[in-house]
PDB file of C-alpha atoms in Angstrom:
ATOM      1  CA  UNK Q   1       0.000   0.000   0.000  1.00  0.00           C
ATOM      2  CA  UNK Q   2       1.278   3.468  -0.879  1.00  0.00           C
ATOM      3  CA  UNK Q   3       1.771   5.359   2.380  1.00  0.00           C
ATOM      4  CA  UNK Q   4       3.844   8.300   1.112  1.00  0.00           C
ATOM      5  CA  UNK Q   5       1.626  11.358   1.680  1.00  0.00           C
ATOM      6  CA  UNK Q   6       3.309  13.048  -1.310  1.00  0.00           C
ATOM      7  CA  UNK Q   7       2.353  10.248  -3.720  1.00  0.00           C
ATOM      8  CA  UNK Q   8      -0.684  11.145  -5.851  1.00  0.00           C
ATOM      9  CA  UNK Q   9      -2.130   7.671  -5.169  1.00  0.00           C
ATOM     10  CA  UNK Q  10      -1.465   7.570  -1.421  1.00  0.00           C
ATOM     11  CA  UNK Q  11      -3.736   5.013   0.218  1.00  0.00           C
ATOM     12  CA  UNK Q  12      -3.955   2.792  -2.863  1.00  0.00           C
ATOM     13  CA  UNK Q  13      -1.609   0.080  -4.086  1.00  0.00           C
ATOM     14  CA  UNK Q  14       1.518   0.165  -6.223  1.00  0.00           C
ATOM     15  CA  UNK Q  15       4.140  -2.356  -7.325  1.00  0.00           C
ATOM     16  CA  UNK Q  16       7.852  -1.801  -6.712  1.00  0.00           C
ATOM     17  CA  UNK Q  17      10.991  -3.551  -7.948  1.00  0.00           C
ATOM     18  CA  UNK Q  18      12.666  -5.737  -5.327  1.00  0.00           C
ATOM     19  CA  UNK Q  19      15.895  -5.794  -7.320  1.00  0.00           C
ATOM     20  CA  UNK Q  20      17.402  -4.006 -10.302  1.00  0.00           C
ATOM     21  CA  UNK Q  21      15.656  -5.019 -13.543  1.00  0.00           C
ATOM     22  CA  UNK Q  22      17.597  -4.733 -16.820  1.00  0.00           C
ATOM     23  CA  UNK Q  23      15.994  -3.099 -19.884  1.00  0.00           C
ATOM     24  CA  UNK Q  24      13.793  -5.226 -22.165  1.00  0.00           C
ATOM     25  CA  UNK Q  25      13.228  -7.937 -19.565  1.00  0.00           C
ATOM     26  CA  UNK Q  26      10.156 -10.079 -18.826  1.00  0.00           C
ATOM     27  CA  UNK Q  27       9.156  -9.405 -15.206  1.00  0.00           C
ATOM     28  CA  UNK Q  28       5.944 -11.390 -14.695  1.00  0.00           C
ATOM     29  CA  UNK Q  29       2.688 -12.340 -16.347  1.00  0.00           C
ATOM     30  CA  UNK Q  30      -0.527 -10.391 -15.878  1.00  0.00           C
ATOM     31  CA  UNK Q  31      -2.926 -12.957 -14.441  1.00  0.00           C
ATOM     32  CA  UNK Q  32      -6.691 -12.827 -14.097  1.00  0.00           C
ATOM     33  CA  UNK Q  33      -9.911 -14.108 -15.624  1.00  0.00           C
ATOM     34  CA  UNK Q  34     -10.117 -14.151 -19.421  1.00  0.00           C
ATOM     35  CA  UNK Q  35     -13.346 -12.565 -20.701  1.00  0.00           C
ATOM     36  CA  UNK Q  36     -14.752 -11.157 -23.898  1.00  0.00           C
ATOM     37  CA  UNK Q  37     -13.999  -7.433 -24.203  1.00  0.00           C
ATOM     38  CA  UNK Q  38     -17.742  -6.764 -24.399  1.00  0.00           C
ATOM     39  CA  UNK Q  39     -18.314  -8.416 -20.998  1.00  0.00           C
ATOM     40  CA  UNK Q  40     -15.984  -6.055 -19.126  1.00  0.00           C
ATOM     41  CA  UNK Q  41     -17.169  -2.541 -18.216  1.00  0.00           C
ATOM     42  CA  UNK Q  42     -15.017   0.347 -19.521  1.00  0.00           C
ATOM     43  CA  UNK Q  43     -14.593   1.507 -15.930  1.00  0.00           C
ATOM     44  CA  UNK Q  44     -12.846  -1.698 -14.760  1.00  0.00           C
ATOM     45  CA  UNK Q  45      -9.476  -0.606 -13.351  1.00  0.00           C
ATOM     46  CA  UNK Q  46      -7.861  -4.055 -13.570  1.00  0.00           C
ATOM     47  CA  UNK Q  47      -8.344  -5.059 -17.187  1.00  0.00           C
ATOM     48  CA  UNK Q  48      -5.736  -5.585 -19.905  1.00  0.00           C
ATOM     49  CA  UNK Q  49      -6.648  -6.278 -23.534  1.00  0.00           C
ATOM     50  CA  UNK Q  50      -5.279  -9.714 -24.322  1.00  0.00           C
ATOM     51  CA  UNK Q  51      -5.833 -11.308 -27.694  1.00  0.00           C
ATOM     52  CA  UNK Q  52      -8.384 -10.710 -30.449  1.00  0.00           C
ATOM     53  CA  UNK Q  53     -11.619  -9.878 -28.604  1.00  0.00           C
ATOM     54  CA  UNK Q  54     -10.375 -11.111 -25.226  1.00  0.00           C
ATOM     55  CA  UNK Q  55      -9.207  -9.254 -22.135  1.00  0.00           C
ATOM     56  CA  UNK Q  56      -7.777 -10.317 -18.795  1.00  0.00           C
ATOM     57  CA  UNK Q  57      -9.806  -8.993 -15.866  1.00  0.00           C
ATOM     58  CA  UNK Q  58      -7.926  -9.003 -12.557  1.00  0.00           C
ATOM     59  CA  UNK Q  59     -10.272  -7.028 -10.295  1.00  0.00           C
ATOM     60  CA  UNK Q  60     -11.567 -10.121  -8.481  1.00  0.00           C
ATOM     61  CA  UNK Q  61      -8.762 -12.601  -9.214  1.00  0.00           C
ATOM     62  CA  UNK Q  62      -5.215 -11.864 -10.237  1.00  0.00           C
ATOM     63  CA  UNK Q  63      -1.637 -11.342  -9.151  1.00  0.00           C
ATOM     64  CA  UNK Q  64       0.370  -8.319  -8.051  1.00  0.00           C
ATOM     65  CA  UNK Q  65       0.767  -7.110 -11.653  1.00  0.00           C
ATOM     66  CA  UNK Q  66      -2.672  -5.517 -11.239  1.00  0.00           C
ATOM     67  CA  UNK Q  67      -1.102  -2.957  -8.902  1.00  0.00           C
ATOM     68  CA  UNK Q  68       1.026  -1.392 -11.636  1.00  0.00           C
ATOM     69  CA  UNK Q  69      -0.037   2.240 -11.843  1.00  0.00           C
ATOM     70  CA  UNK Q  70      -0.180   4.641 -14.780  1.00  0.00           C
ATOM     71  CA  UNK Q  71       2.885   6.891 -14.949  1.00  0.00           C
ATOM     72  CA  UNK Q  72       0.928  10.154 -15.361  1.00  0.00           C
ATOM     73  CA  UNK Q  73       1.517  12.582 -12.447  1.00  0.00           C
ATOM     74  CA  UNK Q  74       4.120  10.180 -10.994  1.00  0.00           C
ATOM     75  CA  UNK Q  75       6.938  10.039 -13.543  1.00  0.00           C
ATOM     76  CA  UNK Q  76       7.836  11.541 -16.910  1.00  0.00           C
ATOM     77  CA  UNK Q  77       7.553   8.138 -18.632  1.00  0.00           C
ATOM     78  CA  UNK Q  78       6.503   4.541 -18.054  1.00  0.00           C
ATOM     79  CA  UNK Q  79       9.160   1.950 -17.237  1.00  0.00           C
ATOM     80  CA  UNK Q  80       7.112  -1.194 -18.036  1.00  0.00           C
ATOM     81  CA  UNK Q  81       4.579  -2.268 -20.652  1.00  0.00           C
ATOM     82  CA  UNK Q  82       2.078  -5.083 -21.058  1.00  0.00           C
ATOM     83  CA  UNK Q  83       2.713  -7.193 -24.146  1.00  0.00           C
ATOM     84  CA  UNK Q  84       1.304 -10.418 -25.547  1.00  0.00           C
ATOM     85  CA  UNK Q  85       3.748 -13.258 -26.128  1.00  0.00           C
ATOM     86  CA  UNK Q  86       3.493 -16.941 -26.962  1.00  0.00           C
ATOM     87  CA  UNK Q  87       4.564 -19.364 -24.234  1.00  0.00           C
ATOM     88  CA  UNK Q  88       4.657 -23.173 -24.511  1.00  0.00           C
ATOM     89  CA  UNK Q  89       1.245 -23.093 -22.766  1.00  0.00           C
ATOM     90  CA  UNK Q  90      -0.285 -20.601 -25.220  1.00  0.00           C
ATOM     91  CA  UNK Q  91      -0.647 -16.818 -25.522  1.00  0.00           C
ATOM     92  CA  UNK Q  92       0.076 -14.767 -22.396  1.00  0.00           C
ATOM     93  CA  UNK Q  93       0.232 -11.138 -21.347  1.00  0.00           C
ATOM     94  CA  UNK Q  94       3.571 -10.306 -19.790  1.00  0.00           C
ATOM     95  CA  UNK Q  95       4.921  -7.270 -17.985  1.00  0.00           C
ATOM     96  CA  UNK Q  96       8.201  -6.199 -19.596  1.00  0.00           C
ATOM     97  CA  UNK Q  97      10.682  -3.502 -18.656  1.00  0.00           C
ATOM     98  CA  UNK Q  98      11.195  -0.852 -21.287  1.00  0.00           C
ATOM     99  CA  UNK Q  99      14.432   0.734 -22.568  1.00  0.00           C
ATOM    100  CA  UNK Q 100      15.889   1.820 -19.206  1.00  0.00           C
ATOM    101  CA  UNK Q 101      17.015  -0.160 -16.180  1.00  0.00           C
ATOM    102  CA  UNK Q 102      14.576  -0.151 -13.253  1.00  0.00           C
ATOM    103  CA  UNK Q 103      16.359   0.255  -9.923  1.00  0.00           C
ATOM    104  CA  UNK Q 104      15.421  -1.695  -6.805  1.00  0.00           C
ATOM    105  CA  UNK Q 105      12.739   0.238  -4.913  1.00  0.00           C
ATOM    106  CA  UNK Q 106      11.482   2.058  -8.013  1.00  0.00           C
ATOM    107  CA  UNK Q 107       7.741   1.896  -8.721  1.00  0.00           C
ATOM    108  CA  UNK Q 108       6.695  -0.061 -11.817  1.00  0.00           C
ATOM    109  CA  UNK Q 109       4.667   2.291 -14.028  1.00  0.00           C
ATOM    110  CA  UNK Q 110       2.939   1.727 -17.361  1.00  0.00           C
ATOM    111  CA  UNK Q 111       0.654   3.745 -19.598  1.00  0.00           C
ATOM    112  CA  UNK Q 112      -3.021   2.889 -19.310  1.00  0.00           C
ATOM    113  CA  UNK Q 113      -3.658   4.680 -22.592  1.00  0.00           C
ATOM    114  CA  UNK Q 114      -5.910   7.586 -23.425  1.00  0.00           C
ATOM    115  CA  UNK Q 115      -9.037   5.412 -23.880  1.00  0.00           C
ATOM    116  CA  UNK Q 116      -8.777   4.404 -20.204  1.00  0.00           C
ATOM    117  CA  UNK Q 117      -8.779   8.051 -19.132  1.00  0.00           C
ATOM    118  CA  UNK Q 118     -11.426   9.087 -21.665  1.00  0.00           C
ATOM    119  CA  UNK Q 119     -13.829   6.437 -20.305  1.00  0.00           C
ATOM    120  CA  UNK Q 120     -13.436   8.171 -16.921  1.00  0.00           C
ATOM    121  CA  UNK Q 121     -14.090  11.653 -18.316  1.00  0.00           C
ATOM    122  CA  UNK Q 122     -10.454  12.748 -18.138  1.00  0.00           C
ATOM    123  CA  UNK Q 123      -8.694  14.230 -21.164  1.00  0.00           C
ATOM    124  CA  UNK Q 124      -5.052  13.266 -21.507  1.00  0.00           C
ATOM    125  CA  UNK Q 125      -2.594  14.975 -23.846  1.00  0.00           C
ATOM    126  CA  UNK Q 126       0.069  12.324 -23.212  1.00  0.00           C
ATOM    127  CA  UNK Q 127       0.663   9.996 -26.181  1.00  0.00           C
ATOM    128  CA  UNK Q 128      -0.365   6.357 -25.760  1.00  0.00           C
ATOM    129  CA  UNK Q 129       3.101   5.328 -26.847  1.00  0.00           C
ATOM    130  CA  UNK Q 130       6.428   6.989 -27.617  1.00  0.00           C
ATOM    131  CA  UNK Q 131       9.270   5.228 -29.431  1.00  0.00           C
ATOM    132  CA  UNK Q 132      11.819   6.496 -26.881  1.00  0.00           C
ATOM    133  CA  UNK Q 133      10.172   4.500 -24.090  1.00  0.00           C
TER     134      UNK Q 133
END
């Protein structure tokens, strides 16, 4: 739980690196219940688009990856991203570090994307993705 009174999300959860994480590294899978996109409300805070018309919903069942926060108002850029990859057991959604090393103790931050914020009535001028990330 975030207890730092200066953190914009104080009182909620976040996920932090326990050790240094090199760039472009798989960290963990995003785990939850696989549903059709149409069965998940736009306001679900723990949903990641998965494959085709499927999403992973982790609000009621999932792992600590669901506590990765959006970087806006916390950092100037995300340091992780969700990406689909093929494992021996089938398609998965993984959490991967981006182009910079993540230091132990640093919060893992992604971009939720502008559609996430728009569905909550918040306009964001931050791009969904930037090649430098």
